[in-house]
PDB file of C-alpha atoms in Angstrom:
ATOM      1  CA  UNK S   1    -185.496-132.447   8.717  1.00  0.00           C
ATOM      2  CA  UNK S   2    -182.682-131.999  11.216  1.00  0.00           C
ATOM      3  CA  UNK S   3    -182.478-128.343  10.228  1.00  0.00           C
ATOM      4  CA  UNK S   4    -186.236-127.880  10.745  1.00  0.00           C
ATOM      5  CA  UNK S   5    -185.994-129.524  14.163  1.00  0.00           C
ATOM      6  CA  UNK S   6    -183.100-127.199  15.071  1.00  0.00           C
ATOM      7  CA  UNK S   7    -185.034-124.140  13.846  1.00  0.00           C
ATOM      8  CA  UNK S   8    -188.100-125.143  15.905  1.00  0.00           C
ATOM      9  CA  UNK S   9    -186.045-125.733  19.040  1.00  0.00           C
ATOM     10  CA  UNK S  10    -183.919-122.595  18.576  1.00  0.00           C
ATOM     11  CA  UNK S  11    -186.518-120.332  16.969  1.00  0.00           C
ATOM     12  CA  UNK S  12    -185.083-117.205  18.579  1.00  0.00           C
ATOM     13  CA  UNK S  13    -181.547-117.847  17.371  1.00  0.00           C
ATOM     14  CA  UNK S  14    -182.828-118.823  13.918  1.00  0.00           C
ATOM     15  CA  UNK S  15    -184.801-115.559  13.861  1.00  0.00           C
ATOM     16  CA  UNK S  16    -181.681-113.660  14.903  1.00  0.00           C
ATOM     17  CA  UNK S  17    -179.626-115.092  12.034  1.00  0.00           C
ATOM     18  CA  UNK S  18    -182.447-114.381   9.564  1.00  0.00           C
ATOM     19  CA  UNK S  19    -182.814-110.787  10.794  1.00  0.00           C
ATOM     20  CA  UNK S  20    -179.059-110.159  10.532  1.00  0.00           C
ATOM     21  CA  UNK S  21    -178.969-111.551   6.970  1.00  0.00           C
ATOM     22  CA  UNK S  22    -181.975-109.422   5.963  1.00  0.00           C
ATOM     23  CA  UNK S  23    -180.344-106.394   7.613  1.00  0.00           C
ATOM     24  CA  UNK S  24    -177.156-106.889   5.623  1.00  0.00           C
ATOM     25  CA  UNK S  25    -179.234-107.266   2.446  1.00  0.00           C
ATOM     26  CA  UNK S  26    -181.114-104.027   3.206  1.00  0.00           C
ATOM     27  CA  UNK S  27    -177.803-102.200   3.756  1.00  0.00           C
ATOM     28  CA  UNK S  28    -176.465-103.560   0.466  1.00  0.00           C
ATOM     29  CA  UNK S  29    -179.590-102.537  -1.457  1.00  0.00           C
ATOM     30  CA  UNK S  30    -179.482 -99.090   0.167  1.00  0.00           C
ATOM     31  CA  UNK S  31    -175.857 -98.688  -0.836  1.00  0.00           C
ATOM     32  CA  UNK S  32    -176.569 -99.766  -4.436  1.00  0.00           C
ATOM     33  CA  UNK S  33    -179.496 -97.346  -4.639  1.00  0.00           C
ATOM     34  CA  UNK S  34    -177.430 -94.490  -3.188  1.00  0.00           C
ATOM     35  CA  UNK S  35    -174.438 -95.096  -5.438  1.00  0.00           C
ATOM     36  CA  UNK S  36    -176.650 -94.964  -8.550  1.00  0.00           C
ATOM     37  CA  UNK S  37    -178.157 -91.581  -7.615  1.00  0.00           C
ATOM     38  CA  UNK S  38    -176.319 -88.296  -8.256  1.00  0.00           C
ATOM     39  CA  UNK S  39    -178.252 -85.867  -6.117  1.00  0.00           C
ATOM     40  CA  UNK S  40    -178.205 -85.854  -2.324  1.00  0.00           C
ATOM     41  CA  UNK S  41    -181.973 -85.340  -2.254  1.00  0.00           C
ATOM     42  CA  UNK S  42    -182.392 -88.498  -4.317  1.00  0.00           C
ATOM     43  CA  UNK S  43    -180.078 -90.469  -2.048  1.00  0.00           C
ATOM     44  CA  UNK S  44    -181.949 -89.651   1.148  1.00  0.00           C
ATOM     45  CA  UNK S  45    -184.849 -92.119   0.640  1.00  0.00           C
ATOM     46  CA  UNK S  46    -182.301 -94.930   0.102  1.00  0.00           C
ATOM     47  CA  UNK S  47    -180.354 -93.935   3.208  1.00  0.00           C
ATOM     48  CA  UNK S  48    -183.483 -93.902   5.336  1.00  0.00           C
ATOM     49  CA  UNK S  49    -185.104 -97.038   3.909  1.00  0.00           C
ATOM     50  CA  UNK S  50    -181.970 -99.143   3.273  1.00  0.00           C
ATOM     51  CA  UNK S  51    -179.676 -97.775   5.965  1.00  0.00           C
ATOM     52  CA  UNK S  52    -182.122 -97.346   8.834  1.00  0.00           C
ATOM     53  CA  UNK S  53    -184.062-100.524   8.026  1.00  0.00           C
ATOM     54  CA  UNK S  54    -180.762-102.442   7.816  1.00  0.00           C
ATOM     55  CA  UNK S  55    -179.611-101.123  11.178  1.00  0.00           C
ATOM     56  CA  UNK S  56    -183.046-101.883  12.654  1.00  0.00           C
ATOM     57  CA  UNK S  57    -182.883-105.506  11.451  1.00  0.00           C
ATOM     58  CA  UNK S  58    -179.317-105.891  12.764  1.00  0.00           C
ATOM     59  CA  UNK S  59    -180.623-104.635  16.117  1.00  0.00           C
ATOM     60  CA  UNK S  60    -183.505-107.116  16.018  1.00  0.00           C
ATOM     61  CA  UNK S  61    -181.005-109.923  15.370  1.00  0.00           C
ATOM     62  CA  UNK S  62    -178.807-108.895  18.289  1.00  0.00           C
ATOM     63  CA  UNK S  63    -181.794-108.579  20.632  1.00  0.00           C
ATOM     64  CA  UNK S  64    -183.202-111.982  19.637  1.00  0.00           C
ATOM     65  CA  UNK S  65    -179.845-113.679  20.197  1.00  0.00           C
ATOM     66  CA  UNK S  66    -179.360-112.030  23.610  1.00  0.00           C
ATOM     67  CA  UNK S  67    -182.940-112.881  24.644  1.00  0.00           C
ATOM     68  CA  UNK S  68    -182.260-116.539  23.745  1.00  0.00           C
ATOM     69  CA  UNK S  69    -179.245-116.459  26.084  1.00  0.00           C
ATOM     70  CA  UNK S  70    -181.391-114.936  28.853  1.00  0.00           C
ATOM     71  CA  UNK S  71    -184.064-117.645  28.398  1.00  0.00           C
ATOM     72  CA  UNK S  72    -181.345-120.301  28.657  1.00  0.00           C
ATOM     73  CA  UNK S  73    -180.093-118.752  31.902  1.00  0.00           C
ATOM     74  CA  UNK S  74    -183.682-118.653  33.219  1.00  0.00           C
ATOM     75  CA  UNK S  75    -184.106-122.383  32.540  1.00  0.00           C
ATOM     76  CA  UNK S  76    -180.748-123.137  34.152  1.00  0.00           C
ATOM     77  CA  UNK S  77    -181.825-121.311  37.308  1.00  0.00           C
ATOM     78  CA  UNK S  78    -184.882-123.578  37.484  1.00  0.00           C
ATOM     79  CA  UNK S  79    -182.687-126.678  37.131  1.00  0.00           C
ATOM     80  CA  UNK S  80    -180.292-125.405  39.818  1.00  0.00           C
ATOM     81  CA  UNK S  81    -183.196-124.789  42.202  1.00  0.00           C
ATOM     82  CA  UNK S  82    -184.472-128.350  41.663  1.00  0.00           C
ATOM     83  CA  UNK S  83    -180.986-129.725  42.369  1.00  0.00           C
ATOM     84  CA  UNK S  84    -180.779-127.627  45.530  1.00  0.00           C
ATOM     85  CA  UNK S  85    -184.149-128.923  46.748  1.00  0.00           C
ATOM     86  CA  UNK S  86    -183.147-132.525  46.091  1.00  0.00           C
ATOM     87  CA  UNK S  87    -179.915-131.993  48.080  1.00  0.00           C
ATOM     88  CA  UNK S  88    -181.844-130.364  50.890  1.00  0.00           C
ATOM     89  CA  UNK S  89    -184.291-133.262  51.118  1.00  0.00           C
ATOM     90  CA  UNK S  90    -181.386-135.710  51.204  1.00  0.00           C
ATOM     91  CA  UNK S  91    -179.547-133.844  53.966  1.00  0.00           C
ATOM     92  CA  UNK S  92    -182.798-133.263  55.861  1.00  0.00           C
ATOM     93  CA  UNK S  93    -183.609-136.985  55.873  1.00  0.00           C
ATOM     94  CA  UNK S  94    -180.036-137.726  57.028  1.00  0.00           C
ATOM     95  CA  UNK S  95    -180.335-135.345  59.958  1.00  0.00           C
ATOM     96  CA  UNK S  96    -183.834-136.627  60.824  1.00  0.00           C
ATOM     97  CA  UNK S  97    -182.669-140.244  60.831  1.00  0.00           C
ATOM     98  CA  UNK S  98    -179.774-139.240  63.069  1.00  0.00           C
ATOM     99  CA  UNK S  99    -182.057-137.384  65.479  1.00  0.00           C
ATOM    100  CA  UNK S 100    -184.668-140.175  65.684  1.00  0.00           C
TER     101      UNK S 100
ATOM    102  CA  UNK R   1    -189.261-115.245  45.706  1.00  0.00           C
ATOM    103  CA  UNK R   2    -192.528-115.992  47.490  1.00  0.00           C
ATOM    104  CA  UNK R   3    -193.366-117.834  50.653  1.00  0.00           C
ATOM    105  CA  UNK R   4    -193.589-121.585  51.217  1.00  0.00           C
ATOM    106  CA  UNK R   5    -196.595-123.892  51.222  1.00  0.00           C
ATOM    107  CA  UNK R   6    -198.285-122.477  48.120  1.00  0.00           C
ATOM    108  CA  UNK R   7    -199.464-123.999  44.873  1.00  0.00           C
ATOM    109  CA  UNK R   8    -196.703-124.269  42.300  1.00  0.00           C
ATOM    110  CA  UNK R   9    -197.705-124.004  38.648  1.00  0.00           C
ATOM    111  CA  UNK R  10    -195.647-125.826  36.079  1.00  0.00           C
ATOM    112  CA  UNK R  11    -194.573-123.578  33.199  1.00  0.00           C
ATOM    113  CA  UNK R  12    -195.503-126.352  30.752  1.00  0.00           C
ATOM    114  CA  UNK R  13    -199.119-126.737  31.809  1.00  0.00           C
ATOM    115  CA  UNK R  14    -201.705-126.105  34.462  1.00  0.00           C
ATOM    116  CA  UNK R  15    -200.281-128.749  36.766  1.00  0.00           C
ATOM    117  CA  UNK R  16    -200.401-127.567  40.362  1.00  0.00           C
ATOM    118  CA  UNK R  17    -199.333-129.089  43.632  1.00  0.00           C
ATOM    119  CA  UNK R  18    -199.246-127.886  47.204  1.00  0.00           C
ATOM    120  CA  UNK R  19    -195.676-128.192  48.359  1.00  0.00           C
ATOM    121  CA  UNK R  20    -193.695-126.922  51.289  1.00  0.00           C
ATOM    122  CA  UNK R  21    -190.740-125.360  49.555  1.00  0.00           C
ATOM    123  CA  UNK R  22    -189.518-121.901  48.560  1.00  0.00           C
ATOM    124  CA  UNK R  23    -190.857-120.586  45.279  1.00  0.00           C
ATOM    125  CA  UNK R  24    -188.727-118.453  43.000  1.00  0.00           C
ATOM    126  CA  UNK R  25    -189.873-116.264  40.141  1.00  0.00           C
ATOM    127  CA  UNK R  26    -188.270-118.710  37.677  1.00  0.00           C
ATOM    128  CA  UNK R  27    -190.391-121.540  39.125  1.00  0.00           C
ATOM    129  CA  UNK R  28    -193.586-119.661  38.332  1.00  0.00           C
ATOM    130  CA  UNK R  29    -192.878-117.769  35.099  1.00  0.00           C
ATOM    131  CA  UNK R  30    -191.732-119.480  31.893  1.00  0.00           C
ATOM    132  CA  UNK R  31    -189.569-116.516  30.801  1.00  0.00           C
ATOM    133  CA  UNK R  32    -187.789-113.605  32.530  1.00  0.00           C
ATOM    134  CA  UNK R  33    -190.202-111.060  31.034  1.00  0.00           C
ATOM    135  CA  UNK R  34    -193.590-110.038  32.407  1.00  0.00           C
ATOM    136  CA  UNK R  35    -196.451-108.682  30.338  1.00  0.00           C
ATOM    137  CA  UNK R  36    -195.600-105.079  31.269  1.00  0.00           C
ATOM    138  CA  UNK R  37    -192.074-105.491  29.861  1.00  0.00           C
ATOM    139  CA  UNK R  38    -193.446-106.797  26.552  1.00  0.00           C
ATOM    140  CA  UNK R  39    -195.966-103.968  26.337  1.00  0.00           C
ATOM    141  CA  UNK R  40    -193.410-101.225  27.124  1.00  0.00           C
ATOM    142  CA  UNK R  41    -190.789-102.580  24.713  1.00  0.00           C
ATOM    143  CA  UNK R  42    -193.293-103.185  21.926  1.00  0.00           C
ATOM    144  CA  UNK R  43    -194.874 -99.721  22.348  1.00  0.00           C
ATOM    145  CA  UNK R  44    -191.492 -97.989  21.956  1.00  0.00           C
ATOM    146  CA  UNK R  45    -190.396-100.138  18.988  1.00  0.00           C
ATOM    147  CA  UNK R  46    -193.727 -99.845  17.145  1.00  0.00           C
ATOM    148  CA  UNK R  47    -193.872 -96.071  17.705  1.00  0.00           C
ATOM    149  CA  UNK R  48    -190.312 -95.734  16.387  1.00  0.00           C
ATOM    150  CA  UNK R  49    -191.080 -97.903  13.356  1.00  0.00           C
ATOM    151  CA  UNK R  50    -194.248 -95.943  12.514  1.00  0.00           C
ATOM    152  CA  UNK R  51    -192.468 -92.577  12.809  1.00  0.00           C
ATOM    153  CA  UNK R  52    -189.537 -93.839  10.690  1.00  0.00           C
ATOM    154  CA  UNK R  53    -191.893 -95.105   7.982  1.00  0.00           C
ATOM    155  CA  UNK R  54    -193.819 -91.829   7.983  1.00  0.00           C
ATOM    156  CA  UNK R  55    -190.539 -89.863   7.725  1.00  0.00           C
ATOM    157  CA  UNK R  56    -189.377 -91.993   4.820  1.00  0.00           C
ATOM    158  CA  UNK R  57    -192.716 -91.544   3.042  1.00  0.00           C
ATOM    159  CA  UNK R  58    -192.696 -87.761   3.489  1.00  0.00           C
ATOM    160  CA  UNK R  59    -189.061 -87.174   2.531  1.00  0.00           C
ATOM    161  CA  UNK R  60    -189.379 -89.351  -0.589  1.00  0.00           C
ATOM    162  CA  UNK R  61    -191.765 -86.826  -2.065  1.00  0.00           C
ATOM    163  CA  UNK R  62    -189.496 -83.797  -1.462  1.00  0.00           C
ATOM    164  CA  UNK R  63    -187.092 -82.412  -4.064  1.00  0.00           C
ATOM    165  CA  UNK R  64    -184.332 -80.667  -2.096  1.00  0.00           C
ATOM    166  CA  UNK R  65    -182.144 -81.729   0.812  1.00  0.00           C
ATOM    167  CA  UNK R  66    -183.071 -78.554   2.701  1.00  0.00           C
ATOM    168  CA  UNK R  67    -186.704 -79.677   2.727  1.00  0.00           C
ATOM    169  CA  UNK R  68    -185.775 -83.252   3.621  1.00  0.00           C
ATOM    170  CA  UNK R  69    -183.423 -82.432   6.514  1.00  0.00           C
ATOM    171  CA  UNK R  70    -186.146 -82.255   9.167  1.00  0.00           C
ATOM    172  CA  UNK R  71    -187.570 -85.623   8.178  1.00  0.00           C
ATOM    173  CA  UNK R  72    -184.105 -87.203   8.124  1.00  0.00           C
ATOM    174  CA  UNK R  73    -183.502 -86.040  11.675  1.00  0.00           C
ATOM    175  CA  UNK R  74    -186.926 -87.343  12.691  1.00  0.00           C
ATOM    176  CA  UNK R  75    -186.217 -90.759  11.162  1.00  0.00           C
ATOM    177  CA  UNK R  76    -182.909 -90.967  13.059  1.00  0.00           C
ATOM    178  CA  UNK R  77    -184.751 -90.125  16.280  1.00  0.00           C
ATOM    179  CA  UNK R  78    -187.311 -92.824  15.434  1.00  0.00           C
ATOM    180  CA  UNK R  79    -184.445 -95.322  15.060  1.00  0.00           C
ATOM    181  CA  UNK R  80    -183.227 -94.262  18.497  1.00  0.00           C
ATOM    182  CA  UNK R  81    -186.706 -94.868  19.897  1.00  0.00           C
ATOM    183  CA  UNK R  82    -186.653 -98.418  18.505  1.00  0.00           C
ATOM    184  CA  UNK R  83    -183.223 -98.963  20.070  1.00  0.00           C
ATOM    185  CA  UNK R  84    -184.544 -97.664  23.396  1.00  0.00           C
ATOM    186  CA  UNK R  85    -187.444-100.147  23.215  1.00  0.00           C
ATOM    187  CA  UNK R  86    -185.057-103.043  22.601  1.00  0.00           C
ATOM    188  CA  UNK R  87    -182.755-101.893  25.414  1.00  0.00           C
ATOM    189  CA  UNK R  88    -185.614-101.506  27.923  1.00  0.00           C
ATOM    190  CA  UNK R  89    -186.927-104.983  27.111  1.00  0.00           C
ATOM    191  CA  UNK R  90    -183.509-106.647  27.284  1.00  0.00           C
ATOM    192  CA  UNK R  91    -182.557-104.894  30.520  1.00  0.00           C
ATOM    193  CA  UNK R  92    -185.838-105.989  32.128  1.00  0.00           C
ATOM    194  CA  UNK R  93    -185.006-109.611  31.267  1.00  0.00           C
ATOM    195  CA  UNK R  94    -181.430-109.234  32.464  1.00  0.00           C
ATOM    196  CA  UNK R  95    -182.565-107.760  35.782  1.00  0.00           C
ATOM    197  CA  UNK R  96    -185.066-110.597  36.288  1.00  0.00           C
ATOM    198  CA  UNK R  97    -182.325-113.188  35.718  1.00  0.00           C
ATOM    199  CA  UNK R  98    -179.964-111.387  38.124  1.00  0.00           C
ATOM    200  CA  UNK R  99    -182.739-111.191  40.747  1.00  0.00           C
ATOM    201  CA  UNK R 100    -183.361-114.927  40.338  1.00  0.00           C
ATOM    202  CA  UNK R 101    -179.652-115.631  40.794  1.00  0.00           C
ATOM    203  CA  UNK R 102    -179.550-113.522  43.957  1.00  0.00           C
ATOM    204  CA  UNK R 103    -182.647-115.272  45.399  1.00  0.00           C
ATOM    205  CA  UNK R 104    -181.217-118.697  44.655  1.00  0.00           C
ATOM    206  CA  UNK R 105    -177.848-117.821  46.181  1.00  0.00           C
ATOM    207  CA  UNK R 106    -179.509-116.413  49.320  1.00  0.00           C
ATOM    208  CA  UNK R 107    -181.625-119.547  49.686  1.00  0.00           C
ATOM    209  CA  UNK R 108    -178.596-121.780  49.147  1.00  0.00           C
ATOM    210  CA  UNK R 109    -176.545-119.939  51.779  1.00  0.00           C
ATOM    211  CA  UNK R 110    -179.452-119.915  54.242  1.00  0.00           C
ATOM    212  CA  UNK R 111    -180.005-123.648  53.806  1.00  0.00           C
ATOM    213  CA  UNK R 112    -176.310-124.394  54.224  1.00  0.00           C
ATOM    214  CA  UNK R 113    -176.114-122.351  57.441  1.00  0.00           C
ATOM    215  CA  UNK R 114    -179.190-124.146  58.823  1.00  0.00           C
ATOM    216  CA  UNK R 115    -177.698-127.524  57.936  1.00  0.00           C
ATOM    217  CA  UNK R 116    -174.412-126.665  59.670  1.00  0.00           C
ATOM    218  CA  UNK R 117    -176.286-125.739  62.836  1.00  0.00           C
ATOM    219  CA  UNK R 118    -178.328-128.928  62.758  1.00  0.00           C
ATOM    220  CA  UNK R 119    -175.259-131.092  62.163  1.00  0.00           C
ATOM    221  CA  UNK R 120    -173.387-129.350  64.975  1.00  0.00           C
ATOM    222  CA  UNK R 121    -176.151-130.214  67.461  1.00  0.00           C
ATOM    223  CA  UNK R 122    -175.615-133.796  68.644  1.00  0.00           C
ATOM    224  CA  UNK R 123    -178.447-136.319  68.334  1.00  0.00           C
ATOM    225  CA  UNK R 124    -180.250-137.970  71.291  1.00  0.00           C
ATOM    226  CA  UNK R 125    -177.139-139.931  72.297  1.00  0.00           C
ATOM    227  CA  UNK R 126    -174.518-137.597  70.813  1.00  0.00           C
ATOM    228  CA  UNK R 127    -175.452-138.820  67.327  1.00  0.00           C
ATOM    229  CA  UNK R 128    -176.553-142.264  66.301  1.00  0.00           C
ATOM    230  CA  UNK R 129    -173.762-144.646  67.208  1.00  0.00           C
ATOM    231  CA  UNK R 130    -174.289-146.600  63.973  1.00  0.00           C
ATOM    232  CA  UNK R 131    -174.261-143.632  61.592  1.00  0.00           C
ATOM    233  CA  UNK R 132    -170.918-142.381  60.384  1.00  0.00           C
ATOM    234  CA  UNK R 133    -169.863-139.952  57.712  1.00  0.00           C
ATOM    235  CA  UNK R 134    -166.818-138.988  55.719  1.00  0.00           C
ATOM    236  CA  UNK R 135    -165.805-136.396  53.155  1.00  0.00           C
ATOM    237  CA  UNK R 136    -163.832-136.577  49.958  1.00  0.00           C
ATOM    238  CA  UNK R 137    -160.081-137.032  50.558  1.00  0.00           C
ATOM    239  CA  UNK R 138    -160.480-138.127  54.192  1.00  0.00           C
ATOM    240  CA  UNK R 139    -158.913-141.349  55.433  1.00  0.00           C
ATOM    241  CA  UNK R 140    -161.103-141.500  58.567  1.00  0.00           C
ATOM    242  CA  UNK R 141    -164.813-141.832  59.262  1.00  0.00           C
ATOM    243  CA  UNK R 142    -166.534-139.566  61.773  1.00  0.00           C
ATOM    244  CA  UNK R 143    -169.724-138.978  63.722  1.00  0.00           C
ATOM    245  CA  UNK R 144    -171.991-136.496  61.848  1.00  0.00           C
ATOM    246  CA  UNK R 145    -171.476-134.037  64.721  1.00  0.00           C
ATOM    247  CA  UNK R 146    -167.661-134.215  64.608  1.00  0.00           C
ATOM    248  CA  UNK R 147    -166.054-130.809  64.308  1.00  0.00           C
ATOM    249  CA  UNK R 148    -163.569-132.107  61.727  1.00  0.00           C
ATOM    250  CA  UNK R 149    -166.355-132.576  59.146  1.00  0.00           C
ATOM    251  CA  UNK R 150    -168.405-129.547  60.154  1.00  0.00           C
ATOM    252  CA  UNK R 151    -167.265-127.434  57.207  1.00  0.00           C
ATOM    253  CA  UNK R 152    -167.036-130.260  54.686  1.00  0.00           C
ATOM    254  CA  UNK R 153    -169.451-131.743  52.197  1.00  0.00           C
ATOM    255  CA  UNK R 154    -170.175-135.060  53.901  1.00  0.00           C
ATOM    256  CA  UNK R 155    -171.585-138.371  52.713  1.00  0.00           C
ATOM    257  CA  UNK R 156    -173.243-140.900  55.014  1.00  0.00           C
ATOM    258  CA  UNK R 157    -171.618-144.342  55.157  1.00  0.00           C
ATOM    259  CA  UNK R 158    -172.904-147.747  56.082  1.00  0.00           C
ATOM    260  CA  UNK R 159    -170.740-150.281  57.915  1.00  0.00           C
ATOM    261  CA  UNK R 160    -170.110-152.046  54.611  1.00  0.00           C
ATOM    262  CA  UNK R 161    -168.992-148.758  53.003  1.00  0.00           C
ATOM    263  CA  UNK R 162    -166.494-148.165  55.793  1.00  0.00           C
ATOM    264  CA  UNK R 163    -165.063-151.625  55.391  1.00  0.00           C
ATOM    265  CA  UNK R 164    -164.883-151.386  51.599  1.00  0.00           C
ATOM    266  CA  UNK R 165    -163.171-147.998  51.645  1.00  0.00           C
ATOM    267  CA  UNK R 166    -160.701-149.058  54.343  1.00  0.00           C
ATOM    268  CA  UNK R 167    -161.425-146.004  56.477  1.00  0.00           C
ATOM    269  CA  UNK R 168    -160.156-145.703  60.051  1.00  0.00           C
ATOM    270  CA  UNK R 169    -162.159-144.237  62.965  1.00  0.00           C
ATOM    271  CA  UNK R 170    -161.559-140.585  63.816  1.00  0.00           C
ATOM    272  CA  UNK R 171    -159.463-140.029  66.931  1.00  0.00           C
ATOM    273  CA  UNK R 172    -161.402-136.916  67.943  1.00  0.00           C
ATOM    274  CA  UNK R 173    -165.054-138.046  67.919  1.00  0.00           C
ATOM    275  CA  UNK R 174    -164.235-141.755  68.332  1.00  0.00           C
ATOM    276  CA  UNK R 175    -167.209-143.156  66.383  1.00  0.00           C
TER     277      UNK R 175
END
């Protein structure tokens, strides 16, 4: 249950890990297929499907992880702005009470 | 960042309130990406994926490497197109975050400068005689307008606070 909660809260990072694992699996399957084929022409489909698909999924994983970091930074900016406004209201009321 | 006095929409719902405060892009949008960024990134990635799949399908049916070579090159280019789509999308998000940071920093500096000016201007009788301030590490309490606390992060003290902390009156502003 704790794992499901973590996956729901961190869906982008969970997706990144899944994509990287699938990418590694695709690379492995491509390598197995290539190593069992003698002719270069027969190896090409494995290189394109296994190799390129594997690299694509590794890229998806990296992008998802980086986008999760960017979303975190975006939320932190919102929190910082709220803190700044609260400080400003506090200082503003201090100055107003001094001036009155 | 947009102007003040406008409706602010919560990213978690359709809650809106008219407030008099600066609005930043991160106050309004739930994520750094706009619709155009999603569309551009997705268009490049989907095009690349379709071309790569087509290349794989065509080269699988060919018997010699000489015949396949063109399709292999095309599939590599399609992979590059996917990478370009990812890069465009990520860079758009990164730029939005950097822009938000710059806006926030500018607002923070502007507010601090305004506060310094307002604190430097004495109140109706040179500052309220009952209101005193101090800053961390200081052994004295001061008037809010005292030049010794002008550059410091001050906290307002009551008479009881002054007594509890054992602070002495400043010799410059003589609170």
